């Protein structure tokens, strides 16, 4: 059994989905993982998805996991399967507009800031709940809010990571119980190569794993 098999076995135990994070990796590497049965791939740059997608099978579900600029939403709106990184009402409005233009409903996740690092993206708890309320008022007919996403602090301190994941799961439960109690609000996207097992233990049902599957990234 190799790493991908091990990850998939673990995910089965928790009934969780895998987003194979293919950023920086070429299409032949993605094709290899596709041939092993993976269908969900995550990228963090619009330009990179556009460059890769036409050389790859059309049944790949592309997930946008990185910071998304409003002026680039139009390029991915025709095909994107899920946007994990919604962190403002302005961005959500643009996704709504472009989804409507394409006569689609786009799945999104609300990104919460749970880490200690300031650099990590995402909304504060207040912003998160405020935006969830707006979605609850049906202001976005072409958007389906599927859940929340977050990144833990990059640290060896397991207690810190675990606590941050607990916090995100609590946010999810609170929104689900009080604001968006649809059966389609069902996704907790948390856990990466270094911390996905902790994330699963804390209630993740979608992990985003890159380097464990593809090897280390080389940034040019
Ligand atoms: C790169 C990235 C990942 C995957 O990171 P690995 O440590 O390589 O598994 C997950 N989520 C987001 C938002 C990322 O940008």
mmCIF file of C-alpha atoms and ligand atoms in Angstrom:
data_model
loop_
_atom_site.group_PDB
_atom_site.id
_atom_site.type_symbol
_atom_site.label_atom_id
_atom_site.label_comp_id
_atom_site.label_asym_id
_atom_site.label_seq_id
_atom_site.Cartn_x
_atom_site.Cartn_y
_atom_site.Cartn_z
ATOM 1 C CA UNK A 1 0.000 0.000 0.000
ATOM 2 C CA UNK A 2 1.346 3.432 -0.851
ATOM 3 C CA UNK A 3 0.552 6.783 0.679
ATOM 4 C CA UNK A 4 -2.539 7.457 -1.437
ATOM 5 C CA UNK A 5 -4.013 4.061 -0.501
ATOM 6 C CA UNK A 6 -3.338 4.753 3.153
ATOM 7 C CA UNK A 7 -4.973 8.168 2.975
ATOM 8 C CA UNK A 8 -8.006 6.709 1.210
ATOM 9 C CA UNK A 9 -8.331 3.935 3.756
ATOM 10 C CA UNK A 10 -8.298 6.464 6.563
ATOM 11 C CA UNK A 11 -10.839 8.670 4.780
ATOM 12 C CA UNK A 12 -13.173 5.720 4.340
ATOM 13 C CA UNK A 13 -13.142 5.169 8.090
ATOM 14 C CA UNK A 14 -14.362 8.739 8.564
ATOM 15 C CA UNK A 15 -16.571 8.928 5.482
ATOM 16 C CA UNK A 16 -14.535 11.911 4.311
ATOM 17 C CA UNK A 17 -13.614 13.181 0.857
ATOM 18 C CA UNK A 18 -10.189 13.859 -0.567
ATOM 19 C CA UNK A 19 -9.243 16.984 -2.456
ATOM 20 C CA UNK A 20 -5.917 16.162 -4.131
ATOM 21 C CA UNK A 21 -4.059 19.456 -4.085
ATOM 22 C CA UNK A 22 -2.211 19.598 -7.391
ATOM 23 C CA UNK A 23 -0.911 23.183 -7.359
ATOM 24 C CA UNK A 24 2.545 23.534 -8.950
ATOM 25 C CA UNK A 25 2.392 19.949 -10.249
ATOM 26 C CA UNK A 26 2.189 19.238 -13.993
ATOM 27 C CA UNK A 27 -0.707 17.604 -15.820
ATOM 28 C CA UNK A 28 1.006 14.224 -16.180
ATOM 29 C CA UNK A 29 1.334 13.985 -12.396
ATOM 30 C CA UNK A 30 -2.364 14.834 -12.061
ATOM 31 C CA UNK A 31 -3.300 12.281 -14.736
ATOM 32 C CA UNK A 32 -1.483 9.577 -12.746
ATOM 33 C CA UNK A 33 -3.506 10.331 -9.642
ATOM 34 C CA UNK A 34 -6.676 10.548 -11.738
ATOM 35 C CA UNK A 35 -5.913 7.079 -13.107
ATOM 36 C CA UNK A 36 -5.893 5.838 -9.520
ATOM 37 C CA UNK A 37 -9.512 6.911 -9.213
ATOM 38 C CA UNK A 38 -9.237 10.408 -7.788
ATOM 39 C CA UNK A 39 -11.636 12.950 -9.254
ATOM 40 C CA UNK A 40 -11.412 16.024 -7.029
ATOM 41 C CA UNK A 41 -8.390 18.273 -7.541
ATOM 42 C CA UNK A 42 -7.593 21.490 -5.710
ATOM 43 C CA UNK A 43 -5.698 24.479 -7.039
ATOM 44 C CA UNK A 44 -4.995 27.904 -5.572
ATOM 45 C CA UNK A 45 -4.402 29.987 -8.708
ATOM 46 C CA UNK A 46 -6.995 30.690 -11.384
ATOM 47 C CA UNK A 47 -4.411 30.919 -14.166
ATOM 48 C CA UNK A 48 -2.995 27.537 -13.250
ATOM 49 C CA UNK A 49 -6.367 25.750 -13.317
ATOM 50 C CA UNK A 50 -7.111 27.269 -16.724
ATOM 51 C CA UNK A 51 -3.764 26.149 -18.097
ATOM 52 C CA UNK A 52 -4.149 22.597 -16.860
ATOM 53 C CA UNK A 53 -7.786 21.754 -17.212
ATOM 54 C CA UNK A 54 -8.023 21.461 -21.003
ATOM 55 C CA UNK A 55 -5.302 18.780 -21.065
ATOM 56 C CA UNK A 56 -7.090 16.651 -18.492
ATOM 57 C CA UNK A 57 -10.292 14.551 -18.362
ATOM 58 C CA UNK A 58 -13.484 16.585 -18.291
ATOM 59 C CA UNK A 59 -14.971 14.726 -15.334
ATOM 60 C CA UNK A 60 -12.403 16.183 -12.942
ATOM 61 C CA UNK A 61 -14.051 18.274 -10.242
ATOM 62 C CA UNK A 62 -11.891 21.361 -9.786
ATOM 63 C CA UNK A 63 -11.898 22.975 -6.371
ATOM 64 C CA UNK A 64 -10.575 26.496 -5.851
ATOM 65 C CA UNK A 65 -8.848 26.466 -2.472
ATOM 66 C CA UNK A 66 -6.759 29.643 -2.575
ATOM 67 C CA UNK A 67 -7.360 33.329 -2.169
ATOM 68 C CA UNK A 68 -9.639 34.383 -5.037
ATOM 69 C CA UNK A 69 -9.664 37.853 -6.554
ATOM 70 C CA UNK A 70 -13.040 39.139 -7.637
ATOM 71 C CA UNK A 71 -11.902 40.022 -11.143
ATOM 72 C CA UNK A 72 -10.932 36.385 -11.766
ATOM 73 C CA UNK A 73 -14.194 34.745 -10.730
ATOM 74 C CA UNK A 74 -15.540 35.024 -14.273
ATOM 75 C CA UNK A 75 -12.852 32.698 -15.617
ATOM 76 C CA UNK A 76 -13.708 29.774 -13.353
ATOM 77 C CA UNK A 77 -17.464 30.332 -12.984
ATOM 78 C CA UNK A 78 -18.355 28.176 -16.015
ATOM 79 C CA UNK A 79 -16.866 24.985 -14.581
ATOM 80 C CA UNK A 80 -15.625 25.256 -10.995
ATOM 81 C CA UNK A 81 -17.050 22.552 -8.775
ATOM 82 C CA UNK A 82 -16.475 24.224 -5.406
ATOM 83 C CA UNK A 83 -14.894 27.416 -4.081
ATOM 84 C CA UNK A 84 -13.447 26.845 -0.585
ATOM 85 C CA UNK A 85 -12.108 30.335 -0.036
ATOM 86 C CA UNK A 86 -15.077 32.679 0.258
ATOM 87 C CA UNK A 87 -14.045 35.319 2.765
ATOM 88 C CA UNK A 88 -16.155 38.396 2.014
ATOM 89 C CA UNK A 89 -19.596 39.511 0.914
ATOM 90 C CA UNK A 90 -18.052 41.333 -2.043
ATOM 91 C CA UNK A 91 -16.526 38.110 -3.319
ATOM 92 C CA UNK A 92 -19.759 36.221 -2.740
ATOM 93 C CA UNK A 93 -21.700 38.838 -4.724
ATOM 94 C CA UNK A 94 -19.322 38.451 -7.639
ATOM 95 C CA UNK A 95 -19.641 34.647 -7.531
ATOM 96 C CA UNK A 96 -23.433 35.059 -7.469
ATOM 97 C CA UNK A 97 -23.287 37.353 -10.500
ATOM 98 C CA UNK A 98 -21.032 35.063 -12.530
ATOM 99 C CA UNK A 99 -22.929 31.907 -11.541
ATOM 100 C CA UNK A 100 -26.148 33.514 -12.717
ATOM 101 C CA UNK A 101 -24.543 34.517 -16.024
ATOM 102 C CA UNK A 102 -23.529 30.902 -16.528
ATOM 103 C CA UNK A 103 -26.940 29.632 -15.398
ATOM 104 C CA UNK A 104 -25.326 27.557 -12.687
ATOM 105 C CA UNK A 105 -25.475 27.105 -8.954
ATOM 106 C CA UNK A 106 -21.956 27.156 -7.510
ATOM 107 C CA UNK A 107 -21.033 25.333 -4.303
ATOM 108 C CA UNK A 108 -19.018 27.418 -1.871
ATOM 109 C CA UNK A 109 -17.480 27.150 1.577
ATOM 110 C CA UNK A 110 -17.042 30.008 4.019
ATOM 111 C CA UNK A 111 -13.405 30.347 5.026
ATOM 112 C CA UNK A 112 -12.781 31.029 8.683
ATOM 113 C CA UNK A 113 -9.553 32.306 10.179
ATOM 114 C CA UNK A 114 -8.693 29.821 12.917
ATOM 115 C CA UNK A 115 -4.874 29.948 12.936
ATOM 116 C CA UNK A 116 -2.571 32.068 15.027
ATOM 117 C CA UNK A 117 -0.664 33.317 11.982
ATOM 118 C CA UNK A 118 -1.995 36.626 10.711
ATOM 119 C CA UNK A 119 -1.003 35.693 7.180
ATOM 120 C CA UNK A 120 -3.615 32.992 6.874
ATOM 121 C CA UNK A 121 -6.783 34.022 5.122
ATOM 122 C CA UNK A 122 -10.337 33.777 6.296
ATOM 123 C CA UNK A 123 -13.028 35.585 8.224
ATOM 124 C CA UNK A 124 -13.275 36.290 11.915
ATOM 125 C CA UNK A 125 -16.085 34.564 13.752
ATOM 126 C CA UNK A 126 -18.186 37.737 13.577
ATOM 127 C CA UNK A 127 -17.694 38.133 9.833
ATOM 128 C CA UNK A 128 -18.374 34.441 9.278
ATOM 129 C CA UNK A 129 -21.706 34.489 11.085
ATOM 130 C CA UNK A 130 -22.737 37.776 9.499
ATOM 131 C CA UNK A 131 -22.170 36.349 6.030
ATOM 132 C CA UNK A 132 -23.943 33.103 6.911
ATOM 133 C CA UNK A 133 -26.954 35.185 8.017
ATOM 134 C CA UNK A 134 -27.016 36.976 4.667
ATOM 135 C CA UNK A 135 -26.890 33.670 2.823
ATOM 136 C CA UNK A 136 -29.722 32.469 5.044
ATOM 137 C CA UNK A 137 -31.834 35.382 3.844
ATOM 138 C CA UNK A 138 -31.671 33.969 0.312
ATOM 139 C CA UNK A 139 -29.747 36.851 -1.155
ATOM 140 C CA UNK A 140 -27.704 34.497 -3.313
ATOM 141 C CA UNK A 141 -29.941 32.209 -5.394
ATOM 142 C CA UNK A 142 -27.073 30.899 -7.546
ATOM 143 C CA UNK A 143 -24.902 29.953 -4.613
ATOM 144 C CA UNK A 144 -25.151 26.838 -2.511
ATOM 145 C CA UNK A 145 -23.311 27.247 0.769
ATOM 146 C CA UNK A 146 -22.014 23.772 1.610
ATOM 147 C CA UNK A 147 -20.050 24.462 4.790
ATOM 148 C CA UNK A 148 -16.845 25.902 6.168
ATOM 149 C CA UNK A 149 -13.125 25.740 5.476
ATOM 150 C CA UNK A 150 -10.099 26.570 7.569
ATOM 151 C CA UNK A 151 -6.370 26.133 7.997
ATOM 152 C CA UNK A 152 -4.677 25.418 11.296
ATOM 153 C CA UNK A 153 -1.458 27.016 12.460
ATOM 154 C CA UNK A 154 1.670 25.485 10.955
ATOM 155 C CA UNK A 155 3.201 24.027 14.101
ATOM 156 C CA UNK A 156 4.301 20.761 15.713
ATOM 157 C CA UNK A 157 2.173 21.589 18.719
ATOM 158 C CA UNK A 158 -0.680 19.136 18.294
ATOM 159 C CA UNK A 159 -2.825 20.725 21.000
ATOM 160 C CA UNK A 160 -2.884 24.046 19.162
ATOM 161 C CA UNK A 161 -3.852 22.426 15.867
ATOM 162 C CA UNK A 162 -6.512 20.269 17.519
ATOM 163 C CA UNK A 163 -8.027 23.258 19.260
ATOM 164 C CA UNK A 164 -8.221 25.244 16.069
ATOM 165 C CA UNK A 165 -9.982 22.385 14.289
ATOM 166 C CA UNK A 166 -12.379 22.061 17.234
ATOM 167 C CA UNK A 167 -13.160 25.755 16.885
ATOM 168 C CA UNK A 168 -13.956 25.404 13.184
ATOM 169 C CA UNK A 169 -16.196 22.393 13.830
ATOM 170 C CA UNK A 170 -18.036 24.422 16.492
ATOM 171 C CA UNK A 171 -18.566 27.255 14.013
ATOM 172 C CA UNK A 172 -19.951 24.714 11.558
ATOM 173 C CA UNK A 173 -22.327 23.222 14.141
ATOM 174 C CA UNK A 174 -23.496 26.640 15.290
ATOM 175 C CA UNK A 175 -24.254 27.781 11.751
ATOM 176 C CA UNK A 176 -25.918 24.476 10.934
ATOM 177 C CA UNK A 177 -28.103 24.542 14.036
ATOM 178 C CA UNK A 178 -28.999 28.212 13.975
ATOM 179 C CA UNK A 179 -28.677 29.700 10.522
ATOM 180 C CA UNK A 180 -28.302 27.350 7.564
ATOM 181 C CA UNK A 181 -29.873 24.086 8.599
ATOM 182 C CA UNK A 182 -30.257 22.657 5.097
ATOM 183 C CA UNK A 183 -29.115 19.099 4.481
ATOM 184 C CA UNK A 184 -26.767 20.536 1.853
ATOM 185 C CA UNK A 185 -24.837 22.438 4.529
ATOM 186 C CA UNK A 186 -22.722 19.378 5.150
ATOM 187 C CA UNK A 187 -19.022 20.067 4.587
ATOM 188 C CA UNK A 188 -16.162 20.740 6.990
ATOM 189 C CA UNK A 189 -13.035 21.255 4.877
ATOM 190 C CA UNK A 190 -10.014 20.999 7.143
ATOM 191 C CA UNK A 191 -6.780 19.031 7.277
ATOM 192 C CA UNK A 192 -3.690 19.042 5.045
ATOM 193 C CA UNK A 193 -0.677 16.750 4.658
ATOM 194 C CA UNK A 194 0.701 17.480 8.107
ATOM 195 C CA UNK A 195 -2.485 17.502 10.136
ATOM 196 C CA UNK A 196 -5.257 15.637 8.327
ATOM 197 C CA UNK A 197 -5.508 12.835 10.871
ATOM 198 C CA UNK A 198 -6.101 15.319 13.674
ATOM 199 C CA UNK A 199 -8.621 17.107 11.456
ATOM 200 C CA UNK A 200 -10.569 13.884 10.862
ATOM 201 C CA UNK A 201 -10.648 13.169 14.580
ATOM 202 C CA UNK A 202 -12.100 16.649 15.102
ATOM 203 C CA UNK A 203 -14.892 16.312 12.571
ATOM 204 C CA UNK A 204 -13.458 17.061 9.146
ATOM 205 C CA UNK A 205 -15.208 15.388 6.220
ATOM 206 C CA UNK A 206 -13.098 16.906 3.460
ATOM 207 C CA UNK A 207 -9.307 17.022 3.576
ATOM 208 C CA UNK A 208 -7.035 18.926 1.190
ATOM 209 C CA UNK A 209 -3.807 17.014 0.702
ATOM 210 C CA UNK A 210 -0.982 18.024 -1.609
ATOM 211 C CA UNK A 211 2.588 17.106 -0.750
ATOM 212 C CA UNK A 212 1.799 13.690 0.738
ATOM 213 C CA UNK A 213 0.306 12.654 -2.604
ATOM 214 C CA UNK A 214 2.371 14.588 -5.140
ATOM 215 C CA UNK A 215 5.638 15.071 -3.279
ATOM 216 C CA UNK A 216 7.101 18.384 -2.262
ATOM 217 C CA UNK A 217 6.317 21.480 -4.246
ATOM 218 C CA UNK A 218 9.021 23.470 -5.956
ATOM 219 C CA UNK A 219 8.221 27.137 -6.264
ATOM 220 C CA UNK A 220 9.935 28.919 -9.113
HETATM 221 C C1 LIG B 1 -1.411 23.960 -0.523
HETATM 222 C C2 LIG B 1 -2.668 23.856 0.238
HETATM 223 C C3 LIG B 1 -3.066 22.644 0.813
HETATM 224 C C4 LIG B 1 -2.238 21.368 0.746
HETATM 225 O O1 LIG B 1 -1.061 21.499 1.469
HETATM 226 P P1 LIG B 1 -0.120 20.222 1.747
HETATM 227 O O2 LIG B 1 0.592 20.597 2.976
HETATM 228 O O3 LIG B 1 0.784 20.118 0.565
HETATM 229 O O4 LIG B 1 -0.968 19.042 1.901
HETATM 230 C C5 LIG B 1 -4.282 22.604 1.475
HETATM 231 N N1 LIG B 1 -5.063 23.690 1.578
HETATM 232 C C6 LIG B 1 -4.720 24.876 1.041
HETATM 233 C C7 LIG B 1 -5.639 26.040 1.192
HETATM 234 C C8 LIG B 1 -3.514 25.001 0.364
HETATM 235 O O5 LIG B 1 -3.181 26.195 -0.162
#
